[in-house]
XYZ file of C-alpha atoms in Angstrom:
686
model
C -0.270 -31.584 108.036
C 1.844 -32.064 105.087
C -0.037 -32.708 101.452
C 1.053 -35.428 99.779
C 1.338 -35.027 95.730
C -0.063 -37.243 93.596
C 2.876 -38.418 91.279
C 0.781 -40.269 89.073
C -1.412 -37.881 88.271
C 1.211 -35.064 87.762
C 3.057 -38.015 85.198
C -0.018 -38.363 83.721
C -0.631 -34.826 83.040
C 3.093 -34.013 81.873
C 2.660 -36.995 79.732
C -0.283 -35.523 78.167
C 1.503 -31.646 77.471
C 4.427 -33.543 76.176
C 1.985 -35.219 73.715
C 0.017 -32.212 72.699
C 3.063 -30.300 72.130
C 4.959 -33.067 70.641
C 1.987 -33.031 67.967
C 1.872 -29.559 67.626
C 5.171 -29.397 66.745
C 5.119 -32.492 64.357
C 1.751 -30.386 62.703
C 4.217 -27.250 62.656
C 6.672 -29.219 60.802
C 4.163 -31.413 58.475
C 2.845 -27.867 57.755
C 6.387 -26.735 56.641
C 6.974 -29.928 54.833
C 3.678 -29.689 53.022
C 4.236 -26.065 52.095
C 7.921 -27.051 51.346
C 6.244 -30.127 48.888
C 3.651 -27.478 47.299
C 6.353 -24.786 46.430
C 9.450 -27.189 45.843
C 7.314 -29.533 43.781
C 3.916 -28.206 42.961
C 4.636 -24.892 41.803
C 8.459 -25.710 40.906
C 8.081 -24.613 37.131
C 6.047 -21.669 37.960
C 8.192 -19.913 40.739
C 11.268 -20.835 38.951
C 10.286 -19.053 35.721
C 9.174 -16.087 38.146
C 12.895 -16.251 39.639
C 14.173 -16.647 36.220
C 12.173 -13.670 35.016
C 13.555 -11.773 37.775
C 17.012 -12.143 36.635
C 16.303 -12.228 33.307
C 13.862 -10.205 30.621
C 13.098 -10.565 27.438
C 12.933 -7.737 25.148
C 11.640 -7.420 21.742
C 14.154 -6.864 18.811
C 12.459 -4.976 16.276
C 13.117 -5.708 12.731
C 14.617 -3.482 10.061
C 12.300 -1.988 7.924
C 12.078 -3.225 4.161
C 13.615 -0.873 1.572
C 11.260 0.386 -1.433
C 12.314 0.319 -5.040
C 11.393 1.931 -8.370
C 11.112 -0.790 -11.383
C 15.199 -0.132 -12.251
C 15.761 -0.649 -8.867
C 16.284 2.959 -7.858
C 15.973 3.427 -4.030
C 12.740 5.084 -2.918
C 12.513 4.261 1.125
C 15.679 3.066 3.020
C 16.734 3.380 6.955
C 20.053 4.816 8.025
C 21.345 4.349 11.492
C 21.394 7.310 14.413
C 21.137 7.703 18.365
C 18.262 9.295 19.409
C 18.094 11.213 22.955
C 14.594 9.985 24.438
C 12.559 10.569 27.411
C 10.076 8.164 29.479
C 7.410 10.680 30.881
C 6.480 8.269 34.095
C 10.175 7.928 35.029
C 10.580 11.847 35.367
C 9.630 13.927 38.348
C 10.158 17.387 36.706
C 9.793 17.176 32.913
C 10.165 20.587 32.287
C 13.606 21.072 34.249
C 14.880 17.729 32.846
C 14.066 19.186 29.544
C 16.153 22.391 30.238
C 18.971 20.588 31.850
C 19.342 18.282 28.636
C 20.062 21.477 26.535
C 22.781 22.218 28.089
C 24.258 19.210 27.030
C 22.849 18.735 23.796
C 21.345 21.091 21.133
C 17.762 21.011 21.809
C 15.872 23.748 19.649
C 12.671 25.035 20.184
C 10.948 22.935 17.150
C 12.188 19.969 19.337
C 10.534 20.906 22.121
C 7.084 21.497 20.395
C 7.527 18.249 18.600
C 8.085 16.381 21.403
C 5.066 18.006 23.202
C 2.740 17.189 20.488
C 4.080 13.506 20.522
C 3.414 13.522 24.601
C -0.133 14.611 23.954
C -0.840 11.677 21.606
C 1.014 9.009 24.053
C 1.234 7.077 27.282
C 3.440 8.366 30.063
C 5.136 5.064 29.927
C 5.990 5.559 26.098
C 9.514 6.133 25.601
C 9.450 9.714 23.600
C 12.296 11.506 21.325
C 13.536 14.461 22.526
C 16.500 14.723 20.159
C 17.411 12.753 17.064
C 20.642 12.226 14.902
C 22.894 12.860 17.858
C 26.229 13.312 16.927
C 29.099 11.233 18.506
C 30.291 14.325 20.820
C 26.758 14.666 22.016
C 26.056 11.162 22.995
C 29.835 11.468 25.067
C 28.706 14.183 27.172
C 25.076 12.662 27.912
C 26.627 9.360 28.792
C 29.182 11.067 31.439
C 25.961 12.774 33.162
C 23.499 10.384 32.566
C 23.272 9.535 36.021
C 21.627 12.983 36.788
C 18.588 12.036 34.256
C 16.364 9.125 35.561
C 14.028 8.128 32.539
C 16.180 9.584 29.859
C 18.658 7.488 27.526
C 20.183 7.600 24.340
C 19.042 4.821 21.750
C 20.586 3.621 18.516
C 17.439 3.622 16.110
C 17.264 2.924 12.339
C 15.523 6.377 11.006
C 13.371 5.920 7.975
C 14.856 8.223 4.969
C 13.458 9.033 1.633
C 16.550 10.013 -0.311
C 14.281 11.638 -3.019
C 12.729 14.024 -0.844
C 9.327 15.479 -2.308
C 9.643 13.398 -5.678
C 7.041 10.623 -5.834
C 5.828 11.410 -2.203
C 2.039 10.354 -2.932
C 3.230 7.297 -3.790
C 5.811 6.138 -1.590
C 3.824 7.757 1.257
C 5.451 7.938 4.679
C 5.756 6.436 8.256
C 4.726 7.591 11.568
C 4.402 7.138 15.030
C 1.869 4.636 15.962
C -1.447 6.856 17.232
C -4.134 5.901 20.031
C -6.692 4.810 16.895
C -3.908 2.582 15.605
C -3.094 0.984 18.728
C -6.752 0.091 19.122
C -6.825 -1.577 16.069
C -3.890 -3.738 16.705
C -5.522 -5.196 19.549
C -8.323 -6.444 17.178
C -5.505 -8.338 15.369
C -5.038 -11.904 15.673
C -2.458 -12.751 18.829
C 0.575 -13.484 16.648
C 0.629 -10.371 14.378
C -0.166 -8.067 17.949
C 3.384 -10.063 19.075
C 5.062 -9.175 15.739
C 4.526 -5.460 16.556
C 5.564 -5.603 20.320
C 8.132 -2.823 20.569
C 7.357 -1.309 16.967
C 6.644 2.458 17.241
C 5.919 3.406 13.945
C 3.754 2.319 11.311
C 2.936 3.415 7.291
C 0.993 6.080 7.240
C 0.105 6.601 3.721
C 0.756 5.144 0.062
C 3.080 2.187 -0.230
C 4.126 2.510 2.974
C 0.801 1.716 4.185
C -0.475 -0.686 1.756
C 2.677 -2.620 2.008
C 2.939 -2.470 5.968
C 2.916 -6.144 6.627
C 5.282 -6.933 4.164
C 7.665 -4.027 4.834
C 7.621 -4.445 8.353
C 9.387 -7.685 8.885
C 9.160 -10.523 12.136
C 9.999 -9.218 15.235
C 12.797 -11.092 17.321
C 13.484 -11.606 20.829
C 16.233 -10.877 23.323
C 16.656 -12.513 26.656
C 19.145 -10.412 29.117
C 20.278 -11.244 32.735
C 19.451 -8.281 34.541
C 20.943 -6.213 37.274
C 18.428 -5.616 40.606
C 18.306 -1.998 39.245
C 16.575 -3.464 35.804
C 19.685 -2.843 33.595
C 20.978 -5.301 30.971
C 23.552 -7.038 32.166
C 24.592 -9.708 29.557
C 22.425 -11.331 26.534
C 21.692 -14.851 27.593
C 19.883 -16.180 24.285
C 18.205 -14.197 21.064
C 15.937 -14.920 18.149
C 17.001 -12.565 15.470
C 14.347 -10.529 13.861
C 13.791 -11.232 10.332
C 14.246 -7.974 7.970
C 10.903 -6.666 6.173
C 10.946 -7.415 2.324
C 11.808 -5.146 -0.390
C 8.895 -3.939 -2.311
C 9.829 -3.203 -5.701
C 6.836 -0.526 -7.481
C 6.449 -0.624 -11.411
C 6.828 2.847 -11.199
C 9.886 4.995 -12.767
C 11.394 7.440 -10.811
C 13.343 9.257 -13.383
C 9.949 9.647 -15.414
C 8.124 10.741 -12.471
C 10.244 13.592 -11.490
C 10.168 14.619 -15.206
C 6.592 14.912 -15.177
C 6.485 16.529 -11.700
C 9.142 18.804 -13.013
C 7.036 19.601 -15.987
C 4.151 20.495 -13.749
C 6.306 23.329 -12.055
C 4.082 25.442 -9.195
C 1.082 24.408 -11.187
C -1.437 21.954 -9.586
C -2.923 18.928 -11.087
C -2.240 14.751 -11.643
C -0.924 12.245 -14.078
C -1.215 8.495 -14.510
C 0.351 6.789 -16.655
C -0.161 3.073 -17.564
C 1.361 0.186 -19.524
C -2.491 -1.026 -21.247
C -0.898 -4.619 -21.741
C -0.505 -5.840 -18.131
C -1.897 -2.729 -15.824
C 1.462 -1.534 -14.436
C 1.495 2.001 -13.445
C 4.419 3.735 -14.987
C 3.931 7.275 -13.176
C 1.629 8.418 -10.605
C 1.599 12.141 -10.097
C 0.023 14.720 -7.725
C 1.203 17.933 -7.547
C 1.982 19.748 -5.398
C 3.946 17.192 -3.430
C 5.401 17.275 0.005
C 8.785 15.787 1.711
C 7.837 12.608 3.834
C 10.884 13.196 5.680
C 9.330 16.049 7.698
C 6.840 13.083 9.224
C 9.400 10.254 10.152
C 10.466 12.188 13.367
C 7.078 13.764 13.959
C 6.253 16.674 12.317
C 6.455 19.726 14.256
C 3.237 22.338 14.594
C 4.923 24.962 11.723
C 5.363 22.467 8.924
C 1.932 20.583 9.925
C 0.218 23.672 9.717
C 1.849 24.760 6.354
C 0.872 21.555 4.621
C -2.552 21.473 5.965
C -3.860 25.009 5.405
C -2.476 25.712 2.429
C -4.858 26.550 -0.457
C -2.902 24.237 -2.908
C -3.826 20.958 -0.623
C -0.517 19.441 -0.881
C -1.008 16.476 0.993
C -4.056 15.569 -1.047
C -3.151 12.726 -3.767
C -4.634 14.521 -6.802
C -4.330 11.319 -8.951
C -6.307 8.986 -6.566
C -8.802 11.316 -4.657
C -9.087 14.327 -6.748
C -12.300 14.330 -8.731
C -12.620 16.494 -12.179
C -15.274 16.308 -14.659
C -13.734 15.159 -17.749
C -14.627 17.433 -20.541
C -14.020 16.499 -23.878
C -11.647 13.681 -22.895
C -15.332 11.857 -22.444
C -15.882 11.981 -26.212
C -14.309 8.911 -27.485
C -16.161 6.769 -24.743
C -19.475 8.180 -25.662
C -18.397 7.326 -29.544
C -17.532 4.124 -28.717
C -20.914 3.790 -26.397
C -22.798 4.829 -29.419
C -21.590 2.201 -31.663
C -21.904 -0.686 -29.125
C -25.348 0.238 -28.362
C -26.146 0.552 -32.032
C -27.010 4.373 -30.928
C -25.259 5.941 -33.817
C -23.030 4.378 -36.942
C -19.545 5.952 -37.504
C -20.765 7.636 -40.616
C -23.893 9.159 -39.182
C -23.669 13.009 -39.653
C -25.174 15.791 -37.541
C -24.827 19.745 -38.451
C -23.371 21.361 -35.975
C -23.844 25.508 -36.120
C -22.295 25.919 -32.880
C -25.309 24.968 -30.663
C -27.721 22.444 -29.877
C -31.266 23.371 -29.035
C -33.219 21.441 -26.294
C -36.609 22.861 -26.013
C -36.146 26.429 -25.736
C -32.911 26.481 -24.606
C -29.521 26.674 -26.374
C -26.536 24.740 -25.486
C -23.217 26.248 -27.168
C -20.751 24.483 -29.007
C -18.304 26.449 -31.037
C -19.753 29.676 -31.244
C -21.666 31.342 -34.081
C -19.794 29.377 -37.111
C -19.837 25.963 -35.857
C -18.406 22.987 -37.923
C -20.933 21.988 -40.177
C -21.312 18.798 -41.237
C -19.747 16.042 -38.498
C -19.511 12.405 -38.587
C -18.377 10.641 -35.871
C -14.317 10.752 -37.068
C -14.669 14.595 -37.315
C -16.881 14.929 -33.789
C -13.387 13.815 -31.956
C -10.997 15.356 -34.323
C -12.463 18.699 -34.097
C -14.504 17.873 -30.751
C -17.738 18.918 -31.820
C -20.143 19.399 -28.911
C -23.300 19.524 -30.715
C -22.527 16.106 -31.927
C -22.584 14.560 -28.140
C -25.160 17.104 -26.976
C -27.777 15.287 -29.512
C -26.146 11.730 -28.702
C -26.230 12.011 -25.266
C -29.839 12.889 -25.763
C -30.704 10.296 -27.735
C -28.879 7.597 -25.549
C -30.403 8.652 -22.147
C -28.636 8.645 -18.757
C -29.255 5.210 -18.096
C -27.688 3.879 -21.175
C -24.514 6.102 -20.713
C -24.195 5.239 -17.127
C -24.311 1.032 -17.991
C -22.090 1.221 -20.692
C -19.219 3.531 -18.975
C -19.192 1.542 -15.716
C -17.576 -1.249 -16.771
C -14.869 1.129 -18.291
C -14.352 1.828 -14.408
C -16.006 5.315 -14.456
C -17.302 6.099 -11.010
C -16.040 2.909 -9.989
C -13.274 1.657 -7.584
C -10.295 0.351 -9.672
C -8.710 -1.565 -6.952
C -5.192 -0.093 -7.246
C -3.038 -0.990 -4.340
C -2.928 2.099 -2.644
C -5.736 2.922 0.505
C -8.111 6.082 0.209
C -9.023 5.951 -3.211
C -12.591 7.602 -4.080
C -15.401 6.458 -6.354
C -16.230 9.719 -8.223
C -19.491 10.354 -9.623
C -20.947 8.434 -12.780
C -24.306 9.634 -12.465
C -27.978 8.087 -13.292
C -31.303 8.127 -11.593
C -30.773 6.243 -8.840
C -27.548 7.938 -7.793
C -29.496 11.581 -7.817
C -32.364 9.933 -5.254
C -29.393 8.504 -2.828
C -27.493 11.655 -3.277
C -30.259 14.511 -2.676
C -33.125 14.909 0.232
C -35.734 17.024 -1.152
C -38.118 15.447 -3.666
C -37.625 18.086 -6.283
C -33.892 17.619 -6.272
C -34.261 13.555 -6.491
C -35.957 14.160 -9.766
C -33.849 13.546 -13.136
C -34.443 16.214 -15.697
C -34.013 15.750 -19.271
C -31.763 18.663 -19.336
C -29.529 17.052 -17.184
C -28.492 14.614 -19.657
C -27.277 16.526 -22.272
C -24.119 18.042 -20.373
C -22.942 14.651 -19.725
C -22.287 13.814 -23.253
C -19.323 16.485 -23.289
C -17.885 15.221 -20.005
C -19.612 17.936 -17.833
C -22.851 17.783 -15.581
C -22.793 15.659 -12.617
C -19.637 13.630 -14.198
C -16.794 13.808 -11.724
C -13.608 10.917 -11.807
C -10.055 10.648 -11.044
C -7.107 10.641 -13.177
C -6.560 6.771 -12.211
C -10.198 6.148 -13.612
C -9.693 8.033 -16.735
C -6.371 6.585 -17.482
C -7.653 3.001 -16.840
C -10.588 3.757 -18.925
C -8.603 4.811 -21.781
C -5.941 1.815 -21.496
C -8.438 -0.479 -21.621
C -9.803 1.100 -24.893
C -6.353 1.200 -26.048
C -5.760 -2.930 -25.224
C -8.847 -3.858 -27.632
C -11.594 -3.807 -24.644
C -9.430 -6.289 -22.392
C -9.271 -4.461 -18.689
C -6.318 -5.034 -16.475
C -6.738 -3.855 -13.119
C -3.699 -0.976 -12.537
C -1.119 -1.936 -9.582
C 1.877 -0.072 -8.462
C 4.052 -2.709 -7.470
C 5.919 -5.574 -9.390
C 7.038 -7.767 -6.597
C 8.485 -8.101 -3.074
C 12.106 -9.426 -2.640
C 13.636 -11.271 0.269
C 16.479 -9.119 1.767
C 18.508 -12.300 2.918
C 17.863 -14.729 0.121
C 17.597 -12.222 -2.477
C 14.554 -14.389 -4.055
C 11.964 -12.046 -5.611
C 8.444 -12.865 -5.654
C 6.229 -11.352 -8.607
C 2.507 -10.170 -6.628
C -0.379 -11.605 -8.134
C -2.410 -9.977 -10.310
C -6.009 -10.126 -11.390
C -6.626 -11.956 -14.833
C -7.412 -9.592 -18.089
C -11.227 -9.194 -18.380
C -12.537 -8.597 -21.968
C -15.490 -6.350 -22.347
C -16.588 -8.257 -25.581
C -16.505 -4.765 -27.892
C -16.326 -5.297 -31.145
C -13.065 -4.763 -32.876
C -13.938 -2.706 -36.005
C -15.912 -0.465 -33.211
C -12.598 0.053 -31.267
C -10.825 0.587 -34.342
C -12.908 3.802 -35.328
C -12.274 5.497 -32.313
C -8.766 4.961 -32.067
C -8.169 5.826 -35.713
C -10.197 9.372 -34.454
C -7.971 9.922 -31.290
C -5.229 9.480 -33.957
C -6.498 12.182 -36.149
C -6.759 14.196 -32.756
C -2.747 14.313 -33.329
C -2.172 14.778 -36.844
C -4.850 17.127 -37.744
C -6.540 17.783 -35.040
C -6.495 19.472 -31.610
C -3.578 18.853 -30.432
C -1.387 18.378 -34.197
C 1.004 20.692 -33.061
C 1.706 19.379 -30.030
C 2.396 16.037 -31.869
C 4.470 17.519 -34.860
C 7.581 15.467 -35.998
C 6.968 13.006 -33.306
C 8.762 9.712 -34.182
C 5.945 7.448 -33.522
C 2.264 7.131 -33.867
C -0.163 8.267 -31.089
C -3.355 9.128 -30.297
C -4.780 11.448 -27.682
C -8.062 13.719 -26.984
C -7.879 17.243 -25.402
C -10.459 18.494 -22.679
C -11.299 21.879 -21.259
C -13.223 21.084 -18.229
C -15.260 23.917 -16.395
C -14.340 24.556 -12.680
C -17.850 27.007 -12.336
C -20.541 27.600 -14.161
C -20.840 30.270 -17.169
C -24.100 31.516 -17.623
C -25.568 31.178 -21.234
C -25.802 34.694 -21.979
C -21.872 35.044 -20.845
C -18.623 34.364 -22.538
C -15.736 32.636 -20.857
C -13.203 35.008 -20.276
C -10.124 33.753 -18.034
C -8.463 37.188 -17.574
C -11.854 38.058 -15.601
C -11.926 34.864 -13.116
C -9.780 34.106 -10.130
C -7.095 31.673 -10.687
C -9.147 28.855 -9.235
C -12.316 29.382 -11.118
C -10.709 28.973 -14.483
C -10.979 25.623 -16.646
C -9.156 23.009 -16.066
C -6.623 21.710 -18.886
C -6.855 18.094 -19.310
C -5.351 15.442 -22.029
C -5.913 11.512 -22.543
C -3.470 9.947 -24.882
C -1.878 6.505 -26.072
C 1.204 5.104 -28.043
C 2.203 3.968 -30.258
C -1.195 3.219 -32.025
C 0.091 -0.068 -33.729
C 0.555 -1.745 -30.415
C -0.408 0.843 -27.454
C 2.639 0.356 -24.670
C 1.433 3.663 -22.548
C -1.975 5.101 -21.787
C -2.308 8.245 -19.789
C -4.262 11.122 -18.540
C -3.404 14.171 -17.590
C -4.917 17.583 -15.743
C -3.597 20.803 -15.283
C -6.007 22.603 -12.603
C -7.077 25.820 -13.548
C -4.588 26.238 -16.785
C -7.039 26.679 -19.615
C -7.149 24.962 -22.941
C -5.736 21.204 -22.867
C -3.623 21.397 -25.973
C -1.530 24.377 -24.628
C -1.269 22.693 -20.914
C -1.459 19.138 -20.612
C -1.300 17.934 -23.909
C 2.821 19.002 -23.838
C 3.017 17.188 -20.714
C 1.970 13.719 -22.450
C 4.094 14.383 -25.677
C 7.494 14.242 -23.540
C 6.177 11.331 -21.382
C 5.772 9.401 -24.668
C 9.524 10.767 -25.940
C 10.875 9.466 -22.823
C 9.351 6.127 -22.802
C 9.629 5.446 -26.533
C 12.469 7.683 -27.715
C 14.451 8.075 -24.679
C 14.731 11.415 -25.207
C 14.230 14.134 -22.269
C 13.604 17.775 -22.317
C 16.332 20.280 -22.385
C 16.360 23.318 -19.824
C 15.019 25.630 -22.290
C 11.953 23.076 -23.285
C 10.981 22.180 -19.806
C 10.759 25.814 -18.751
C 8.596 26.380 -21.542
C 6.375 23.471 -21.006
C 6.019 24.945 -17.198
C 4.888 28.195 -18.366
C 2.407 26.641 -20.752
C 4.401 28.203 -23.958
C 5.386 24.938 -25.374
C 3.549 22.851 -28.209
C 6.351 20.626 -29.977
C 9.909 20.177 -28.315
C 11.944 23.134 -28.426
C 15.573 22.495 -29.296
C 17.611 19.147 -29.194
C 16.475 16.884 -26.472
C 18.761 15.033 -24.383
C 19.268 11.355 -23.673
C 17.066 10.205 -20.960
C 19.207 7.197 -20.442
C 22.261 9.373 -19.474
C 21.022 11.590 -17.357
C 22.202 11.370 -13.951
C 20.663 9.650 -10.990
C 20.036 10.649 -8.447
C 19.840 14.397 -9.439
C 22.661 16.230 -9.535
C 20.901 19.604 -8.297
C 17.829 19.793 -5.851
C 19.255 16.360 -4.670
C 18.119 15.626 -0.777
C 21.330 15.343 1.258
C 22.270 11.922 2.128
C 21.493 11.477 6.044
C 24.357 11.697 8.804
C 26.119 8.539 8.945
C 25.867 7.341 12.867
C 26.134 4.456 14.612
C 23.510 1.467 14.906
C 19.266 0.932 14.930
C 13.413 2.319 13.542
C 11.681 5.613 12.224
C 8.634 7.897 12.533
C 5.032 10.562 12.935
C 1.838 12.920 12.957
C -0.618 12.450 10.005
C -3.708 13.970 8.975
C -6.035 13.075 6.247
C -6.260 16.006 3.284
C -9.584 16.468 2.158
C -10.437 15.584 -1.366
C -11.425 18.024 -4.455
C -15.028 18.693 -3.696
C -16.785 17.822 -7.075
C -17.135 20.854 -9.430
C -20.467 22.129 -10.319
C -22.391 20.928 -13.341
C -23.009 23.079 -15.925
C -24.950 23.521 -19.234
C -22.275 25.382 -20.990
C -19.389 24.360 -22.113
C -16.042 24.728 -24.377
C -14.799 22.449 -26.554
C -11.507 20.467 -25.896
């Protein structure tokens, strides 16, 4: 029997299946349409940006770093263009083999490899690091032909920082170096806008004006949008925002004067700071020995770093800013002013100077057995009587001395526009309690006050503080903050913007008291301890010699430089201002371990004044004598300073090689400050 199919049922089932399939298809197309709407409409802008970013790249354009000039427009820091061979370690499989292969194409010295290894240890693997800088055009061409063999290696055009004067004024100008990890972490805390401005920047100011005025010198980073190939290489530029060059920074120093002072020091160590008391402008800021900042620009090699860092002379130490010294007898004019202002003594008070001063059973030596006899305030400064100031310190007491000296800037931060300034030591009872741990050390003993009066004991100040205090005294008690920079200049518009300065501050001294001290300091140069040095000067000046102990000499011993190691001998100091009628310059100078102030420090001061006030420059014979401490007044006929060639024709740093198009930088390390010199109860008059 044949079974008949239920056509109606089959049709119903078929219709159901078609409906389900149709719904499934419609649903699927709906999903596709929804996805298309989502991608094409809702996420259009986002995906379009991603697509564009796959096709293009935004590259930072690092600005040209601003120049640094001296007050007369002479260049202290600039840039030159050169080609650099750079390696990105993360893109190189075998670094050693790659470097060896590169050595067959370009000249790579062992020092280049050492410097590269040091940079590699301090940087991230995806940073581009230089293996050779200043490539010649021939070397660039040889590498370009073989570039396909070296993935992760490229030649880049860089602007390299250059210091045309080499070691001259290196502590003032400073240097730039590659940004290290600590600095990168500090940049991460900057506002977003400032962080963005440092994208692509690999170098930063490390010292001196380069560091302090980093934001002015850096400029504004630009951006270049380029079309890229599938391999990520730039094909063409689509749009760009040009970088804005950094501003030019104009310093107040006179680089020719700076060189003169550094030459006069010769191989000796020391510092000199010269300030215009009328406005606080620093005319010379010398620390000897110096160093060549060009060594750091491309990353200093280990050998040179060791020579600088391990040298007993500490060339990296800015002695003018961070070196502290007992002021010795240069402290006496300020003590005299303190006596007048506090009413402790009058100018006519006479003290007998037998060559010593007794405090209890202790003898503080002065000028030997003969002494100076009757001494008033004028004679105490002109002849540098220790006895006068031993007794004055005892009368004033440590707290009164501290409170008078602090406003003058002793033991205080002056606020000069350089980083790293030290405070020094202006002692009082609170200072001693905070400095020492054991109770017996924290106690202030009356005998410790005595040596403070002649600038010994715990007193330790920088030459910057000493020059700043003298500038205030010479300016009639009106204090100006010392500063090294006059203005910034826009490279594009040439518009010069003076840097803001603090308003002058009057310390309220009586003019008659200031005149007493300044008149006595003038007597030092006409009839006192530096009279021979200033004989025949065509201007009036005031000064004070100082001889400060580096080590303690026992009461029963006599100072004999021949029996002491060089670093144990006395420091030679001098402070001076000129002209007396209207002071235009005040300075402080120390020649370390050189001895009597009039023999070594004062002749340097004399020639600084001759340069600034008379347009005179020492002749070679005179300069050689000053370097050896064998000169007093100038020897022979001086040269005309304004006719001296600049840049100097001898020892001038060779000009950098000219190459083609643009950054500069590395390795830095803090120098240790000179430790405070031990206090003493015996001293020699300045």
